[in-house]
Amino acid sequence: MEKLIITVAPTGSLPKKKDNPHVPITPEEIVACGVRCEAAGAAIIHVHARNLEDESPSTDYGLFKEACDGLRSETRLIVQISTGGRAGMGYEQRSQRLRLKPEMASLTTGSVNFPASVYENSPQLIEALARDMHELGIKPEMEIFDVSMVQNAVNLAAAGIAQAPLHFDFVMGLRGAIPATVENLIHLKNVLPSGATWTAAGIGPHQLPMNAMSIVMGGHCRVGLEDNIFYRKGELASNERLVERVVRLSAELGREIASPDDARRILHLNRS
């Protein structure tokens, strides 16, 4: 079995300092968190930006640039920029940050009902973002909230605007999306195209069970305060503690941890 790639999603769009003081908000905090998480065992960092005045989601190119430049300078982590739409749903708002040419970027391949809103991703928007990533040499992480989104990603590859082998992130346990069950994870894995790699991201209390299943099923793990602010019920987490827990669990199960450069090999990335 391949080494385990750990992605840390430290910030996201929703949790604030009042919810968990360990959430990194400023670019400097995100970079410092990246340094600690790399030391703990992470290989990929999933980057969101926040407005500094009120911690709301941001599309500010300068904030993304400052975080990405710092992470590239201070770590060997694979930088994966979010193109999610909570901060701004339009194509221009979500595509501008791709000019930073991160090694990876998230690409949600369909629409989904969030608990209080619709996360809308039209076919035209998905194709436009995929085309930008393809032209800039950025590997998309296909963000999957339901089974149909797997086929949408496969269709992008068939159209020549995503390159195989594809990489997927199963976002499970969010209200309105696919439930975080063993049966659903097995089904998602089984419908992937040949050669594809995958990560599972369990939301809230589903994070640890999905981590454990991913380790034994040959997938990879995503952790972080974007998805889950608790270490256990009633106890706040930090990003590095969530990484450390998966490292320990994987060691107990006999699976080695991938370094950032191991992850580049597994995901067919290149960095000098």
mmCIF file of C-alpha atoms in Angstrom:
data_model
loop_
_atom_site.group_PDB
_atom_site.id
_atom_site.type_symbol
_atom_site.label_atom_id
_atom_site.label_comp_id
_atom_site.label_asym_id
_atom_site.label_seq_id
_atom_site.Cartn_x
_atom_site.Cartn_y
_atom_site.Cartn_z
ATOM 1 C CA MET A 1 0.000 0.000 0.000
ATOM 2 C CA GLU A 2 1.244 3.508 -0.814
ATOM 3 C CA LYS A 3 2.348 5.856 1.911
ATOM 4 C CA LEU A 4 -0.423 7.951 3.475
ATOM 5 C CA ILE A 5 -0.799 11.555 2.316
ATOM 6 C CA ILE A 6 -2.144 13.862 5.014
ATOM 7 C CA THR A 7 -3.811 17.091 3.893
ATOM 8 C CA VAL A 8 -4.384 19.782 6.489
ATOM 9 C CA ALA A 9 -7.208 22.279 5.945
ATOM 10 C CA PRO A 10 -6.407 24.750 8.719
ATOM 11 C CA THR A 11 -8.739 27.686 8.116
ATOM 12 C CA GLY A 12 -11.715 27.177 5.821
ATOM 13 C CA SER A 13 -14.493 29.737 5.553
ATOM 14 C CA LEU A 14 -16.514 29.297 8.734
ATOM 15 C CA PRO A 15 -14.703 28.785 12.069
ATOM 16 C CA LYS A 16 -13.498 31.941 13.795
ATOM 17 C CA LYS A 17 -11.198 32.648 16.718
ATOM 18 C CA LYS A 18 -14.210 32.843 19.024
ATOM 19 C CA ASP A 19 -15.035 29.235 18.069
ATOM 20 C CA ASN A 20 -11.482 27.976 18.404
ATOM 21 C CA PRO A 21 -8.501 30.252 19.128
ATOM 22 C CA HIS A 22 -6.215 27.944 17.118
ATOM 23 C CA VAL A 23 -7.847 28.830 13.762
ATOM 24 C CA PRO A 24 -5.179 30.645 11.694
ATOM 25 C CA ILE A 25 -6.621 33.751 10.064
ATOM 26 C CA THR A 26 -3.810 36.022 8.878
ATOM 27 C CA PRO A 27 -1.335 34.914 6.200
ATOM 28 C CA GLU A 28 1.386 34.907 8.852
ATOM 29 C CA GLU A 29 -0.668 32.585 11.068
ATOM 30 C CA ILE A 30 -1.414 30.284 8.129
ATOM 31 C CA VAL A 31 2.289 30.034 7.260
ATOM 32 C CA ALA A 32 3.264 29.357 10.883
ATOM 33 C CA CYS A 33 0.552 26.699 11.096
ATOM 34 C CA GLY A 34 1.871 25.144 7.889
ATOM 35 C CA VAL A 35 5.371 24.908 9.363
ATOM 36 C CA ARG A 36 4.049 23.133 12.464
ATOM 37 C CA CYS A 37 1.800 20.789 10.489
ATOM 38 C CA GLU A 38 4.590 19.812 8.104
ATOM 39 C CA ALA A 39 6.740 18.936 11.106
ATOM 40 C CA ALA A 40 3.834 16.865 12.462
ATOM 41 C CA GLY A 41 3.431 14.893 9.225
ATOM 42 C CA ALA A 42 1.263 16.827 6.757
ATOM 43 C CA ALA A 43 2.156 16.861 3.057
ATOM 44 C CA ILE A 44 -0.525 19.176 1.613
ATOM 45 C CA ILE A 45 -2.044 22.401 2.931
ATOM 46 C CA HIS A 46 -5.461 23.528 1.686
ATOM 47 C CA VAL A 47 -5.503 27.327 1.695
ATOM 48 C CA HIS A 48 -8.378 29.762 2.223
ATOM 49 C CA ALA A 49 -8.056 33.501 2.829
ATOM 50 C CA ARG A 50 -9.902 35.577 5.419
ATOM 51 C CA ASN A 51 -10.614 39.285 5.638
ATOM 52 C CA LEU A 52 -8.581 40.533 8.567
ATOM 53 C CA GLU A 53 -11.199 42.952 9.882
ATOM 54 C CA ASP A 54 -13.958 40.456 10.643
ATOM 55 C CA GLU A 55 -12.481 37.005 9.766
ATOM 56 C CA SER A 56 -15.012 36.583 6.946
ATOM 57 C CA PRO A 57 -14.099 34.585 3.814
ATOM 58 C CA SER A 58 -12.021 36.628 1.373
ATOM 59 C CA THR A 59 -11.247 36.639 -2.345
ATOM 60 C CA ASP A 60 -8.386 39.118 -1.847
ATOM 61 C CA TYR A 61 -5.582 38.121 -4.207
ATOM 62 C CA GLY A 62 -2.987 39.786 -2.004
ATOM 63 C CA LEU A 63 -3.944 37.671 1.016
ATOM 64 C CA PHE A 64 -3.718 34.468 -0.999
ATOM 65 C CA LYS A 65 -0.374 35.565 -2.439
ATOM 66 C CA GLU A 66 1.089 36.387 0.958
ATOM 67 C CA ALA A 67 0.071 33.015 2.379
ATOM 68 C CA CYS A 68 1.247 31.039 -0.655
ATOM 69 C CA ASP A 69 4.559 32.867 -0.921
ATOM 70 C CA GLY A 70 5.237 32.268 2.762
ATOM 71 C CA LEU A 71 4.358 28.584 2.570
ATOM 72 C CA ARG A 72 6.586 28.105 -0.466
ATOM 73 C CA SER A 73 9.438 29.878 1.299
ATOM 74 C CA GLU A 74 9.126 28.231 4.712
ATOM 75 C CA THR A 75 7.934 24.689 3.883
ATOM 76 C CA ARG A 76 8.039 21.900 1.320
ATOM 77 C CA LEU A 77 4.265 21.470 1.622
ATOM 78 C CA ILE A 78 2.162 21.121 -1.515
ATOM 79 C CA VAL A 79 0.082 24.297 -1.614
ATOM 80 C CA GLN A 80 -3.514 23.604 -2.626
ATOM 81 C CA ILE A 81 -5.601 26.744 -3.092
ATOM 82 C CA SER A 82 -9.346 26.578 -2.543
ATOM 83 C CA THR A 83 -11.544 27.804 -5.392
ATOM 84 C CA GLY A 84 -14.631 27.393 -3.204
ATOM 85 C CA GLY A 85 -17.360 29.967 -3.488
ATOM 86 C CA ARG A 86 -18.368 31.007 0.022
ATOM 87 C CA ALA A 87 -16.365 34.224 -0.316
ATOM 88 C CA GLY A 88 -17.614 34.971 -3.825
ATOM 89 C CA MET A 89 -19.530 32.824 -6.277
ATOM 90 C CA GLY A 90 -18.446 34.392 -9.581
ATOM 91 C CA TYR A 91 -15.876 32.975 -11.959
ATOM 92 C CA GLU A 92 -13.576 36.009 -11.799
ATOM 93 C CA GLN A 93 -13.611 36.002 -7.999
ATOM 94 C CA ARG A 94 -12.705 32.321 -7.870
ATOM 95 C CA SER A 95 -10.225 32.125 -10.752
ATOM 96 C CA GLN A 96 -7.958 35.106 -10.066
ATOM 97 C CA ARG A 97 -6.022 33.292 -7.312
ATOM 98 C CA LEU A 98 -5.056 30.547 -9.773
ATOM 99 C CA ARG A 99 -2.580 32.996 -11.299
ATOM 100 C CA LEU A 100 -0.404 32.194 -8.271
ATOM 101 C CA LYS A 101 0.147 28.789 -9.921
ATOM 102 C CA PRO A 102 -0.126 26.563 -6.861
ATOM 103 C CA GLU A 103 0.684 22.924 -7.431
ATOM 104 C CA MET A 104 -2.937 22.010 -6.688
ATOM 105 C CA ALA A 105 -6.345 23.649 -6.362
ATOM 106 C CA SER A 106 -9.717 22.349 -5.279
ATOM 107 C CA LEU A 107 -12.434 21.977 -7.913
ATOM 108 C CA THR A 108 -15.976 21.138 -6.827
ATOM 109 C CA THR A 109 -17.622 19.308 -9.723
ATOM 110 C CA GLY A 110 -21.273 19.976 -8.939
ATOM 111 C CA SER A 111 -23.711 21.915 -6.792
ATOM 112 C CA VAL A 112 -24.805 21.000 -3.282
ATOM 113 C CA ASN A 113 -27.229 22.253 -0.654
ATOM 114 C CA PHE A 114 -25.325 23.556 2.354
ATOM 115 C CA PRO A 115 -27.369 23.767 5.557
ATOM 116 C CA ALA A 116 -28.394 27.394 4.938
ATOM 117 C CA SER A 117 -27.450 28.067 1.317
ATOM 118 C CA VAL A 118 -26.892 26.576 -2.120
ATOM 119 C CA TYR A 119 -23.277 26.037 -3.148
ATOM 120 C CA GLU A 120 -23.801 26.570 -6.849
ATOM 121 C CA ASN A 121 -21.292 25.328 -9.417
ATOM 122 C CA SER A 122 -22.713 25.440 -12.929
ATOM 123 C CA PRO A 123 -21.265 23.209 -15.666
ATOM 124 C CA GLN A 124 -19.922 26.327 -17.370
ATOM 125 C CA LEU A 125 -18.145 27.511 -14.211
ATOM 126 C CA ILE A 126 -16.672 24.080 -13.515
ATOM 127 C CA GLU A 127 -15.356 23.789 -17.063
ATOM 128 C CA ALA A 128 -13.886 27.297 -16.989
ATOM 129 C CA LEU A 129 -12.005 26.660 -13.730
ATOM 130 C CA ALA A 130 -10.846 23.247 -14.973
ATOM 131 C CA ARG A 131 -9.567 24.800 -18.188
ATOM 132 C CA ASP A 132 -7.649 27.453 -16.247
ATOM 133 C CA MET A 133 -6.049 24.798 -14.034
ATOM 134 C CA HIS A 134 -5.145 22.684 -17.052
ATOM 135 C CA GLU A 135 -3.539 25.601 -18.885
ATOM 136 C CA LEU A 136 -1.596 26.713 -15.794
ATOM 137 C CA GLY A 137 -0.346 23.223 -14.935
ATOM 138 C CA ILE A 138 -2.308 23.033 -11.660
ATOM 139 C CA LYS A 139 -3.586 19.613 -10.589
ATOM 140 C CA PRO A 140 -7.212 19.805 -9.470
ATOM 141 C CA GLU A 141 -8.416 17.981 -6.406
ATOM 142 C CA MET A 142 -11.924 17.013 -7.456
ATOM 143 C CA GLU A 143 -14.065 17.926 -4.450
ATOM 144 C CA ILE A 144 -16.912 15.448 -4.251
ATOM 145 C CA PHE A 145 -20.025 16.062 -2.155
ATOM 146 C CA ASP A 146 -22.148 13.399 -3.882
ATOM 147 C CA VAL A 147 -21.687 10.412 -6.174
ATOM 148 C CA SER A 148 -22.725 12.169 -9.397
ATOM 149 C CA MET A 149 -19.811 14.581 -9.023
ATOM 150 C CA VAL A 150 -17.364 11.720 -9.675
ATOM 151 C CA GLN A 151 -18.762 11.282 -13.184
ATOM 152 C CA ASN A 152 -18.645 15.041 -13.748
ATOM 153 C CA ALA A 153 -14.903 14.919 -13.006
ATOM 154 C CA VAL A 154 -14.426 11.955 -15.334
ATOM 155 C CA ASN A 155 -16.201 13.942 -18.043
ATOM 156 C CA LEU A 156 -13.688 16.775 -17.637
ATOM 157 C CA ALA A 157 -10.851 14.326 -18.304
ATOM 158 C CA ALA A 158 -12.691 12.922 -21.309
ATOM 159 C CA ALA A 159 -13.010 16.465 -22.661
ATOM 160 C CA GLY A 160 -9.265 16.991 -22.341
ATOM 161 C CA ILE A 161 -9.421 19.695 -19.661
ATOM 162 C CA ALA A 162 -8.279 17.519 -16.741
ATOM 163 C CA GLN A 163 -5.374 15.126 -16.865
ATOM 164 C CA ALA A 164 -5.442 11.549 -15.605
ATOM 165 C CA PRO A 165 -4.758 10.114 -13.126
ATOM 166 C CA LEU A 166 -7.382 12.169 -11.323
ATOM 167 C CA HIS A 167 -7.330 12.928 -7.610
ATOM 168 C CA PHE A 168 -10.531 13.139 -5.557
ATOM 169 C CA ASP A 169 -11.531 14.447 -2.135
ATOM 170 C CA PHE A 170 -14.710 12.926 -0.696
ATOM 171 C CA VAL A 171 -16.397 15.487 1.576
ATOM 172 C CA MET A 172 -18.643 13.393 3.803
ATOM 173 C CA GLY A 173 -20.986 14.038 6.692
ATOM 174 C CA LEU A 174 -22.069 17.580 5.805
ATOM 175 C CA ARG A 175 -25.826 18.128 6.041
ATOM 176 C CA GLY A 176 -27.105 18.161 2.459
ATOM 177 C CA ALA A 177 -24.227 16.052 1.115
ATOM 178 C CA ILE A 178 -23.350 12.357 1.172
ATOM 179 C CA PRO A 179 -23.511 10.836 4.689
ATOM 180 C CA ALA A 180 -20.245 9.658 6.254
ATOM 181 C CA THR A 181 -20.805 5.899 6.340
ATOM 182 C CA VAL A 182 -18.522 2.992 5.574
ATOM 183 C CA GLU A 183 -20.905 1.827 2.855
ATOM 184 C CA ASN A 184 -20.852 5.216 1.121
ATOM 185 C CA LEU A 185 -17.062 5.467 1.292
ATOM 186 C CA ILE A 186 -16.690 2.016 -0.260
ATOM 187 C CA HIS A 187 -19.141 2.944 -3.017
ATOM 188 C CA LEU A 188 -17.309 6.198 -3.803
ATOM 189 C CA LYS A 189 -13.991 4.360 -3.981
ATOM 190 C CA ASN A 190 -15.478 1.705 -6.246
ATOM 191 C CA VAL A 191 -16.823 4.174 -8.835
ATOM 192 C CA LEU A 192 -13.496 5.958 -9.330
ATOM 193 C CA PRO A 193 -11.707 5.664 -12.663
ATOM 194 C CA SER A 194 -8.694 3.394 -12.910
ATOM 195 C CA GLY A 195 -5.528 4.844 -11.418
ATOM 196 C CA ALA A 196 -7.280 7.584 -9.473
ATOM 197 C CA THR A 197 -6.172 8.570 -5.972
ATOM 198 C CA TRP A 198 -8.504 9.744 -3.241
ATOM 199 C CA THR A 199 -8.753 11.447 0.118
ATOM 200 C CA ALA A 200 -11.656 11.449 2.563
ATOM 201 C CA ALA A 201 -12.671 14.513 4.563
ATOM 202 C CA GLY A 202 -15.159 13.769 7.324
ATOM 203 C CA ILE A 203 -17.015 16.766 8.714
ATOM 204 C CA GLY A 204 -17.226 17.328 12.468
ATOM 205 C CA PRO A 205 -17.322 14.082 14.476
ATOM 206 C CA HIS A 206 -17.015 12.095 11.244
ATOM 207 C CA GLN A 207 -13.424 13.212 10.703
ATOM 208 C CA LEU A 208 -11.726 10.512 12.771
ATOM 209 C CA PRO A 209 -13.831 7.550 11.546
ATOM 210 C CA MET A 210 -13.292 8.570 7.909
ATOM 211 C CA ASN A 211 -9.561 8.992 8.613
ATOM 212 C CA ALA A 212 -9.389 5.463 9.994
ATOM 213 C CA MET A 213 -11.302 3.975 7.071
ATOM 214 C CA SER A 214 -9.161 5.817 4.544
ATOM 215 C CA ILE A 215 -5.978 4.489 6.095
ATOM 216 C CA VAL A 216 -7.046 0.843 5.873
ATOM 217 C CA MET A 217 -8.713 1.210 2.437
ATOM 218 C CA GLY A 218 -5.668 2.683 0.705
ATOM 219 C CA GLY A 219 -6.947 6.241 0.479
ATOM 220 C CA HIS A 220 -5.533 9.374 2.056
ATOM 221 C CA CYS A 221 -6.649 11.645 4.906
ATOM 222 C CA ARG A 222 -7.714 15.246 5.295
ATOM 223 C CA VAL A 223 -7.817 16.832 8.735
ATOM 224 C CA GLY A 224 -8.024 20.363 10.052
ATOM 225 C CA LEU A 225 -10.131 22.997 11.737
ATOM 226 C CA GLU A 226 -11.923 23.833 8.485
ATOM 227 C CA ASP A 227 -13.811 20.566 8.875
ATOM 228 C CA ASN A 228 -13.736 19.924 12.610
ATOM 229 C CA ILE A 229 -12.794 22.206 15.525
ATOM 230 C CA PHE A 230 -12.825 19.491 18.208
ATOM 231 C CA TYR A 231 -10.255 16.854 19.144
ATOM 232 C CA ARG A 232 -12.941 14.962 21.006
ATOM 233 C CA LYS A 233 -16.334 16.010 22.352
ATOM 234 C CA GLY A 234 -15.908 19.131 24.447
ATOM 235 C CA GLU A 235 -12.157 19.472 23.779
ATOM 236 C CA LEU A 236 -10.962 21.982 21.182
ATOM 237 C CA ALA A 237 -8.361 20.808 18.677
ATOM 238 C CA SER A 238 -5.404 22.420 16.987
ATOM 239 C CA ASN A 239 -4.451 21.632 13.411
ATOM 240 C CA GLU A 240 -1.170 20.023 14.355
ATOM 241 C CA ARG A 241 -2.803 17.797 16.990
ATOM 242 C CA LEU A 242 -5.223 16.506 14.354
ATOM 243 C CA VAL A 243 -2.286 15.742 12.056
ATOM 244 C CA GLU A 244 -0.382 14.035 14.876
ATOM 245 C CA ARG A 245 -3.356 11.810 15.685
ATOM 246 C CA VAL A 246 -3.547 10.477 12.122
ATOM 247 C CA VAL A 247 0.216 9.881 12.109
ATOM 248 C CA ARG A 248 -0.101 7.791 15.282
ATOM 249 C CA LEU A 249 -3.120 5.895 13.998
ATOM 250 C CA SER A 250 -1.444 5.145 10.680
ATOM 251 C CA ALA A 251 1.675 3.901 12.474
ATOM 252 C CA GLU A 252 -0.438 1.552 14.595
ATOM 253 C CA LEU A 253 -2.030 0.226 11.402
ATOM 254 C CA GLY A 254 1.346 -0.266 9.728
ATOM 255 C CA ARG A 255 1.158 2.400 7.043
ATOM 256 C CA GLU A 256 3.975 4.865 6.464
ATOM 257 C CA ILE A 257 3.403 8.620 6.195
ATOM 258 C CA ALA A 258 4.169 10.409 2.930
ATOM 259 C CA SER A 259 6.491 13.392 2.972
ATOM 260 C CA PRO A 260 5.592 16.302 0.679
ATOM 261 C CA ASP A 261 7.938 14.907 -1.962
ATOM 262 C CA ASP A 262 6.477 11.411 -1.563
ATOM 263 C CA ALA A 263 3.076 12.996 -2.142
ATOM 264 C CA ARG A 264 4.344 14.702 -5.301
ATOM 265 C CA ARG A 265 5.384 11.318 -6.653
ATOM 266 C CA ILE A 266 2.105 9.635 -5.701
ATOM 267 C CA LEU A 267 0.024 12.463 -7.207
ATOM 268 C CA HIS A 268 2.253 12.925 -10.279
ATOM 269 C CA LEU A 269 3.343 16.451 -9.392
ATOM 270 C CA ASN A 270 6.679 18.110 -9.997
ATOM 271 C CA ARG A 271 8.531 20.717 -7.986
ATOM 272 C CA SER A 272 12.162 21.653 -8.260
#
